[in-house]
XYZ file of N, CA and C in Angstrom:
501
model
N 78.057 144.112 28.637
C 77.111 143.188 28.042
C 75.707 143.784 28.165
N 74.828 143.929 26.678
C 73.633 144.357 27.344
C 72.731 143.364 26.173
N 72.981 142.468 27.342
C 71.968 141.183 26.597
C 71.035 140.427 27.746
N 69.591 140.941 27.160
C 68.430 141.099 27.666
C 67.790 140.075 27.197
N 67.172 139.222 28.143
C 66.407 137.462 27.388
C 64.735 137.535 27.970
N 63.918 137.132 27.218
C 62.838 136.690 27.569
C 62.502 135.693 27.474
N 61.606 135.120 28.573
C 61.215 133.938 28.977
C 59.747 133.884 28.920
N 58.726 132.513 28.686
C 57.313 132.474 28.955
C 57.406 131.249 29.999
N 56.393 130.920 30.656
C 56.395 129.640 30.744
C 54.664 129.394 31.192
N 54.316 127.873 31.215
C 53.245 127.915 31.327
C 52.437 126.470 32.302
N 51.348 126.498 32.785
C 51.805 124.786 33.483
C 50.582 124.787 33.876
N 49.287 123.326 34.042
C 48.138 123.025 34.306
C 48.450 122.173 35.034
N 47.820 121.801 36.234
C 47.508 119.880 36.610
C 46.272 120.373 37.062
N 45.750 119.019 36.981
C 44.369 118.424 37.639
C 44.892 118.674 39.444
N 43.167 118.886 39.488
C 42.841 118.937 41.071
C 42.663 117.191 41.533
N 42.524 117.447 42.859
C 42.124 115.690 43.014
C 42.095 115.769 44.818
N 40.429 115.491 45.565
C 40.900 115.703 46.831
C 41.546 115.252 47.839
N 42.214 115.303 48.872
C 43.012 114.601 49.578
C 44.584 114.859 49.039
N 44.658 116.311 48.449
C 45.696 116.919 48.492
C 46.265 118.146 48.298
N 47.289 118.527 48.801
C 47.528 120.088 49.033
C 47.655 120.659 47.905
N 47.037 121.940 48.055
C 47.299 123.293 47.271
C 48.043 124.062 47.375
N 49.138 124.090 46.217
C 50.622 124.736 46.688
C 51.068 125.378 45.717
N 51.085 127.001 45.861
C 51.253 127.819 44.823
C 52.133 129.056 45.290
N 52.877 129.107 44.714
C 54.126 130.088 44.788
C 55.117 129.731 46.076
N 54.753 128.496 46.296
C 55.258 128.222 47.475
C 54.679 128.014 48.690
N 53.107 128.438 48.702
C 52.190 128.771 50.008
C 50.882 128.170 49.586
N 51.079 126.919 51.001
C 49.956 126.255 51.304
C 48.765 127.091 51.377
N 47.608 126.647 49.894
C 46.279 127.553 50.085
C 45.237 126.401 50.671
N 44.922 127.099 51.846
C 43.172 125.883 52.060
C 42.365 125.867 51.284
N 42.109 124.511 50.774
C 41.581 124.468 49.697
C 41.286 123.004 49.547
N 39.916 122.412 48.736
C 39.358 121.107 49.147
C 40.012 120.302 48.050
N 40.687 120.604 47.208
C 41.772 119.812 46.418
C 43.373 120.352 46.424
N 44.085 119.550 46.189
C 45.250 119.900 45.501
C 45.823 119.048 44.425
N 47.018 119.182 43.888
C 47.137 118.896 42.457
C 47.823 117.205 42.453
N 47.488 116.585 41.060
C 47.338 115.286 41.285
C 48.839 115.012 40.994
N 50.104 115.098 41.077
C 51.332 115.406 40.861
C 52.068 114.203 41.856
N 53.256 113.923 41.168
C 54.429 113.419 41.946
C 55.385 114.713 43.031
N 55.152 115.850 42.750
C 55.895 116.934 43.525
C 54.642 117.271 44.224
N 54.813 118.645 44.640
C 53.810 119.711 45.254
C 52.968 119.810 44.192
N 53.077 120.031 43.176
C 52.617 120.625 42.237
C 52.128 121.886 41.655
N 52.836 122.820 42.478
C 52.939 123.937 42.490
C 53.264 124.861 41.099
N 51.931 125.052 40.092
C 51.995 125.567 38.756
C 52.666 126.438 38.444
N 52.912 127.598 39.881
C 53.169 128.724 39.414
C 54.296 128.947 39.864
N 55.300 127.818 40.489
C 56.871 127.996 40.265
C 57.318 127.110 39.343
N 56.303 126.494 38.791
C 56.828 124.985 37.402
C 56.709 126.209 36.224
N 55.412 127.140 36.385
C 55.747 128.383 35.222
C 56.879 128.993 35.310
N 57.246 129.430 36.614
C 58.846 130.025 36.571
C 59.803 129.660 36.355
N 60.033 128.238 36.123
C 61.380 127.104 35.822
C 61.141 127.375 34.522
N 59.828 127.060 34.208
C 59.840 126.885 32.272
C 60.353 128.389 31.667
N 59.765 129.571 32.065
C 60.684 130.972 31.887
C 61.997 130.824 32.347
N 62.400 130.786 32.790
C 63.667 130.689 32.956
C 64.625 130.085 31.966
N 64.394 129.032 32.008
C 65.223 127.512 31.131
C 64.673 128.956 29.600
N 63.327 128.414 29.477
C 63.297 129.226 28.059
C 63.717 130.819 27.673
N 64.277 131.339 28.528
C 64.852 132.451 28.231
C 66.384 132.117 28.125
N 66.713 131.000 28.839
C 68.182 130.705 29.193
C 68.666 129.928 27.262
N 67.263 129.470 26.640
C 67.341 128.577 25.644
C 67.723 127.413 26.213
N 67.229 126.799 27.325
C 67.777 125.583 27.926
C 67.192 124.899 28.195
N 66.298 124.182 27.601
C 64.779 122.988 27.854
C 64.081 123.916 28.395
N 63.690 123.122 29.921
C 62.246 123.455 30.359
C 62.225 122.661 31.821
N 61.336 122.691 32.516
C 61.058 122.022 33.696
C 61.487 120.354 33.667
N 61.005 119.992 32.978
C 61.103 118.931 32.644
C 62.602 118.204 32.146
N 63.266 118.705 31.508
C 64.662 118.100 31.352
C 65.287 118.442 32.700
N 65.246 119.353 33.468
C 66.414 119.866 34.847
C 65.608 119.033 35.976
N 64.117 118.966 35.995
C 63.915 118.110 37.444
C 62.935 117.244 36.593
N 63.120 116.077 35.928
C 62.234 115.168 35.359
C 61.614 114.599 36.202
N 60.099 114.015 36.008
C 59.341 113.449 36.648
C 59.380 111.875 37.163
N 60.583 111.392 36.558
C 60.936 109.961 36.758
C 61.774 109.956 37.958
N 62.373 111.281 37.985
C 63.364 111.539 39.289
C 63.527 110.945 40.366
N 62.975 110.024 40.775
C 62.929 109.464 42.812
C 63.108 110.517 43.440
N 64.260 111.881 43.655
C 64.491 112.949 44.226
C 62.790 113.876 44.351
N 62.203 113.775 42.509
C 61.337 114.911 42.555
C 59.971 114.404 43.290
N 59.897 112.891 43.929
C 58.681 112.903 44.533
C 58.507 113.618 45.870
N 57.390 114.064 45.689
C 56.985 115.210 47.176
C 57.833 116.169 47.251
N 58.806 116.263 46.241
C 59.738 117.729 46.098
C 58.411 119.240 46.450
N 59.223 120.070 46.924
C 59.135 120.984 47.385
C 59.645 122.122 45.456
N 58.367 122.537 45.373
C 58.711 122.950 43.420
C 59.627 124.264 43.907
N 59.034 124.928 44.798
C 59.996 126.630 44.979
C 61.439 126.182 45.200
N 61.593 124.272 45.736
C 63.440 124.454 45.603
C 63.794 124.205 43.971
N 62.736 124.189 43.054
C 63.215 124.278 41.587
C 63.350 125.477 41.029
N 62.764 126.417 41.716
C 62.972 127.854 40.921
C 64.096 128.143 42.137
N 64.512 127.955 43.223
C 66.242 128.322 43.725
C 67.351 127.679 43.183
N 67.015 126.348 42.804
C 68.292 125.485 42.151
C 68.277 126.279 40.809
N 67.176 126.438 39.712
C 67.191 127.362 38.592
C 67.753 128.476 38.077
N 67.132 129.445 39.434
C 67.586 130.476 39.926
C 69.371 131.005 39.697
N 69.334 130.076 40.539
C 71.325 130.129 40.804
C 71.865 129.609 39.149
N 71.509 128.690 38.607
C 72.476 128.388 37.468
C 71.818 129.413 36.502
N 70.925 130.273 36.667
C 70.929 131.360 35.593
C 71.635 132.500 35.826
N 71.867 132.761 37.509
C 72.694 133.916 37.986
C 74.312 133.460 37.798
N 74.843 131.952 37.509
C 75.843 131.625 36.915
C 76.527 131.683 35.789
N 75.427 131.838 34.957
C 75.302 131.990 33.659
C 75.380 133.720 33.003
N 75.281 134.849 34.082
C 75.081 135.743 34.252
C 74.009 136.577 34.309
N 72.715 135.995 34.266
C 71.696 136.674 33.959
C 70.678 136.592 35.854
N 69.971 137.812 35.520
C 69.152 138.023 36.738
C 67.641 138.454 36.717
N 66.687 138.034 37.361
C 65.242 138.921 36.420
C 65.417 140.106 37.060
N 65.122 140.522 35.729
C 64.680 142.073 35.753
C 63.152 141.815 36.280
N 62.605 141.618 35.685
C 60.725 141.917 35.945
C 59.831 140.305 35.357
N 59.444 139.845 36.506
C 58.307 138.769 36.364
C 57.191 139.291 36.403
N 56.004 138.941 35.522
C 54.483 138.870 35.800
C 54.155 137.308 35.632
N 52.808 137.344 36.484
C 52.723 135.913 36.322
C 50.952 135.998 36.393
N 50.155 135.026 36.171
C 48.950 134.456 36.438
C 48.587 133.327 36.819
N 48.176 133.368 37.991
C 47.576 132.019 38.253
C 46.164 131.460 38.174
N 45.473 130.711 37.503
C 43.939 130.670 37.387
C 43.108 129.598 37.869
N 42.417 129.801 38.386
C 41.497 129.025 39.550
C 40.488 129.510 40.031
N 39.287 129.034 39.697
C 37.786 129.557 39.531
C 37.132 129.599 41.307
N 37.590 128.306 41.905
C 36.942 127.918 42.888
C 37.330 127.941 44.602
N 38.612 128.785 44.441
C 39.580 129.283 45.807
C 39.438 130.529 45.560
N 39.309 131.297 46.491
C 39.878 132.959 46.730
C 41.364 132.818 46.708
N 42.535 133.506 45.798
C 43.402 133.365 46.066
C 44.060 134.509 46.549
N 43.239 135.980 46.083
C 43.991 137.075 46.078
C 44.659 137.146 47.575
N 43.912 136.416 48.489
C 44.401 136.732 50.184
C 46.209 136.340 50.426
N 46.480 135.274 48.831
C 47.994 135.152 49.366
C 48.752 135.221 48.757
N 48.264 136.152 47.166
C 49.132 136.888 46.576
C 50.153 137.667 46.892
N 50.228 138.131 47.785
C 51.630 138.567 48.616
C 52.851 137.395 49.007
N 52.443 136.994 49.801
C 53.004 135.690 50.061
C 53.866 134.960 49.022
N 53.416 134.658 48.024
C 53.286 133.916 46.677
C 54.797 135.270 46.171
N 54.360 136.192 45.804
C 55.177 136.738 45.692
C 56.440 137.166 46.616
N 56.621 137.637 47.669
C 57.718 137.166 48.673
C 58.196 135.934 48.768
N 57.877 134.466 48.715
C 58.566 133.703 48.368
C 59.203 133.482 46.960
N 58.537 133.847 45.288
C 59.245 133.735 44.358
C 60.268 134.800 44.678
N 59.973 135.832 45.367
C 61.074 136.630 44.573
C 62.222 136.481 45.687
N 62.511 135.963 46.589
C 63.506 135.420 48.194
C 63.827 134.107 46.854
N 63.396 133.144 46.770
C 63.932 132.234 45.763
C 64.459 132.900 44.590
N 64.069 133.648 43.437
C 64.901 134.398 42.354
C 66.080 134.977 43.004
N 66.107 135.661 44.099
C 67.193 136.539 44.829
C 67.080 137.811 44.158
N 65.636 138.422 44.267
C 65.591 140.077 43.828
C 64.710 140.366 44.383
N 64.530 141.517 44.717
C 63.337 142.295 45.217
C 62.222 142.185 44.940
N 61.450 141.963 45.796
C 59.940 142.068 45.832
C 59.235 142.673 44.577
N 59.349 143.639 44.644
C 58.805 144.868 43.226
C 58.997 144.655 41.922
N 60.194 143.635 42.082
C 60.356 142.682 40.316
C 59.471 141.801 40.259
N 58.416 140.872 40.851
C 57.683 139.947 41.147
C 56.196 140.387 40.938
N 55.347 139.837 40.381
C 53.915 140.143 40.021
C 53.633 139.085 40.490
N 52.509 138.818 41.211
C 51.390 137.430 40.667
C 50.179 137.710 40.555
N 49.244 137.492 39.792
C 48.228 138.315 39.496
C 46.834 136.757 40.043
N 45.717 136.693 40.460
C 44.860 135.680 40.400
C 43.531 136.169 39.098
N 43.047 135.189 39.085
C 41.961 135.004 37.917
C 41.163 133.670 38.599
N 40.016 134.218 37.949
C 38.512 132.992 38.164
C 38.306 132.148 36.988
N 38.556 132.806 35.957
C 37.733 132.001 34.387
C 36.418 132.223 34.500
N 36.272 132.895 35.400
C 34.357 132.999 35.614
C 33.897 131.800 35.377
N 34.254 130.283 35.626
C 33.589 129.608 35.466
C 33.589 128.328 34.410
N 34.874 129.045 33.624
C 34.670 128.775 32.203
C 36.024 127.764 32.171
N 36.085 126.720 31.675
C 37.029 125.801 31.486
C 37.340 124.813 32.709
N 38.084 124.398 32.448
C 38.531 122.929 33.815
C 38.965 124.017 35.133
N 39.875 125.015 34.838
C 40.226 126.375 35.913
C 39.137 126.633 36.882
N 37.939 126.818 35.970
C 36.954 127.589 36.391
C 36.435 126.817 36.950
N 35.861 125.806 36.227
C 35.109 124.606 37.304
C 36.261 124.288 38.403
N 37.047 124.627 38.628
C 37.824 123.845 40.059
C 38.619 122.580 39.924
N 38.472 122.176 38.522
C 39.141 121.215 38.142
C 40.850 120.572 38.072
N 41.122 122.151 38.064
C 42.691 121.974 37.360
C 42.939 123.514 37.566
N 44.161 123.894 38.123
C 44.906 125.438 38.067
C 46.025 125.358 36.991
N 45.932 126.723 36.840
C 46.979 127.011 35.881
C 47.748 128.043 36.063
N 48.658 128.272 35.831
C 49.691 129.411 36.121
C 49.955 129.447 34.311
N 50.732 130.968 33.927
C 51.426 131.548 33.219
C 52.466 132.966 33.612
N 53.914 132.425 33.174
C 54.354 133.500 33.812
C 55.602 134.299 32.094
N 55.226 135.608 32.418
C 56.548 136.154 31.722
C 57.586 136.784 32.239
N 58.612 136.771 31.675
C 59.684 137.388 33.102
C 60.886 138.028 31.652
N 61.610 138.982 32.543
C 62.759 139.662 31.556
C 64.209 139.347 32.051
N 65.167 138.381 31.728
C 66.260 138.544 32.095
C 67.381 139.136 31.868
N 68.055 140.171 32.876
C 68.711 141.040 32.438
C 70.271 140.563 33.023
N 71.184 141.144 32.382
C 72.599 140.769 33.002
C 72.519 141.269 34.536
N 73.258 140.522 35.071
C 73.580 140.244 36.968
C 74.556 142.245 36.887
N 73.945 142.894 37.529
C 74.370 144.220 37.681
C 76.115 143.840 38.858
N 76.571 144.609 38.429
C 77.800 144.294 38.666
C 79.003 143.305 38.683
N 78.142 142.367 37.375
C 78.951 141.141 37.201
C 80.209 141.569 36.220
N 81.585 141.407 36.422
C 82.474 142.404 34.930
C 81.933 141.685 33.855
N 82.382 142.443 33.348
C 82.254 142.277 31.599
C 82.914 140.839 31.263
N 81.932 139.835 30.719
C 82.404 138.329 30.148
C 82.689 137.897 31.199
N 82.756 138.111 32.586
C 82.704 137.199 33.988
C 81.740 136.590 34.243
């Protein structure tokens, strides 16, 4: 099988203070966090939406809906492991994520590592397939003012290496 899928995905919330900042999985100090029923963690809700949309299979939103009772105060990185697994079921595995996260008014680059060691321990691939890149907006938009983060991620899914053929 050499059937290769691409995925985008993409995801904003509002800031709001008196709550955590939670991105790729890792609590950032920071004088807001996102105004959400989950963590609100943009930049593994970008990785669900790549996924599903490479899989051709909705999006964040149909697999952990927001009406959920389960998804309040959910923990978002267990949505890109539950994800994760029914795409490696399906046979497919990432080859290569890049991602962006944007936010004018935190230093984030200090846990860009982090961020990445947890997506890619949740995907179940190596480190070196995993990007996360930070951005400021210089200022410019709701990002920039501190208002609201955003993540965008692209990712390549490739067949599960040593899965047989049509298994």
């Amino acid at each position: 099988m050499d059937d290769h899928r691409i995925g985008i995905g993409w995801d904003i919330h509002r800031l709001v203070t008196g709550r955590r900042l939670v991105l790729g999985g890792v609590e950032v100090p920071a004088p807001a966090g996102f105004d959400t029923h989950s963590d609100g963690d943009v930049l593994s809700h970008a990785v669900v939406d790549a996924l599903a949309g490479a899989m051709a299979d909705g999006d964040l939103g149909v697999h952990f809906p927001e009406d959920d009772p389960d998804a309040e105060e959910a923990r978002s990185l267990d949505f890109v492991v539950a994800y994760a697994a029914r795409t490696r079921e399906r046979g497919f595995e990432v080859g290569s994520l890049d991602s962006f996260v944007v936010l004018g008014t935190v230093r984030l680059r200090p846990h860009v590592d982090a961020m990445r060691t947890n997506l890619a321990g949740a995907l179940g691939v190596p480190i070196d397939r995993v990007s996360v890149k930070a951005r400021s907006a210089d200022g410019l938009g709701p990002e920039g003012r501190g208002e609201a983060a955003s993540a965008s991620v692209s990712l390549l899914l490739r067949p599960v290496v040593g899965r047989p053929e049509g298994g």
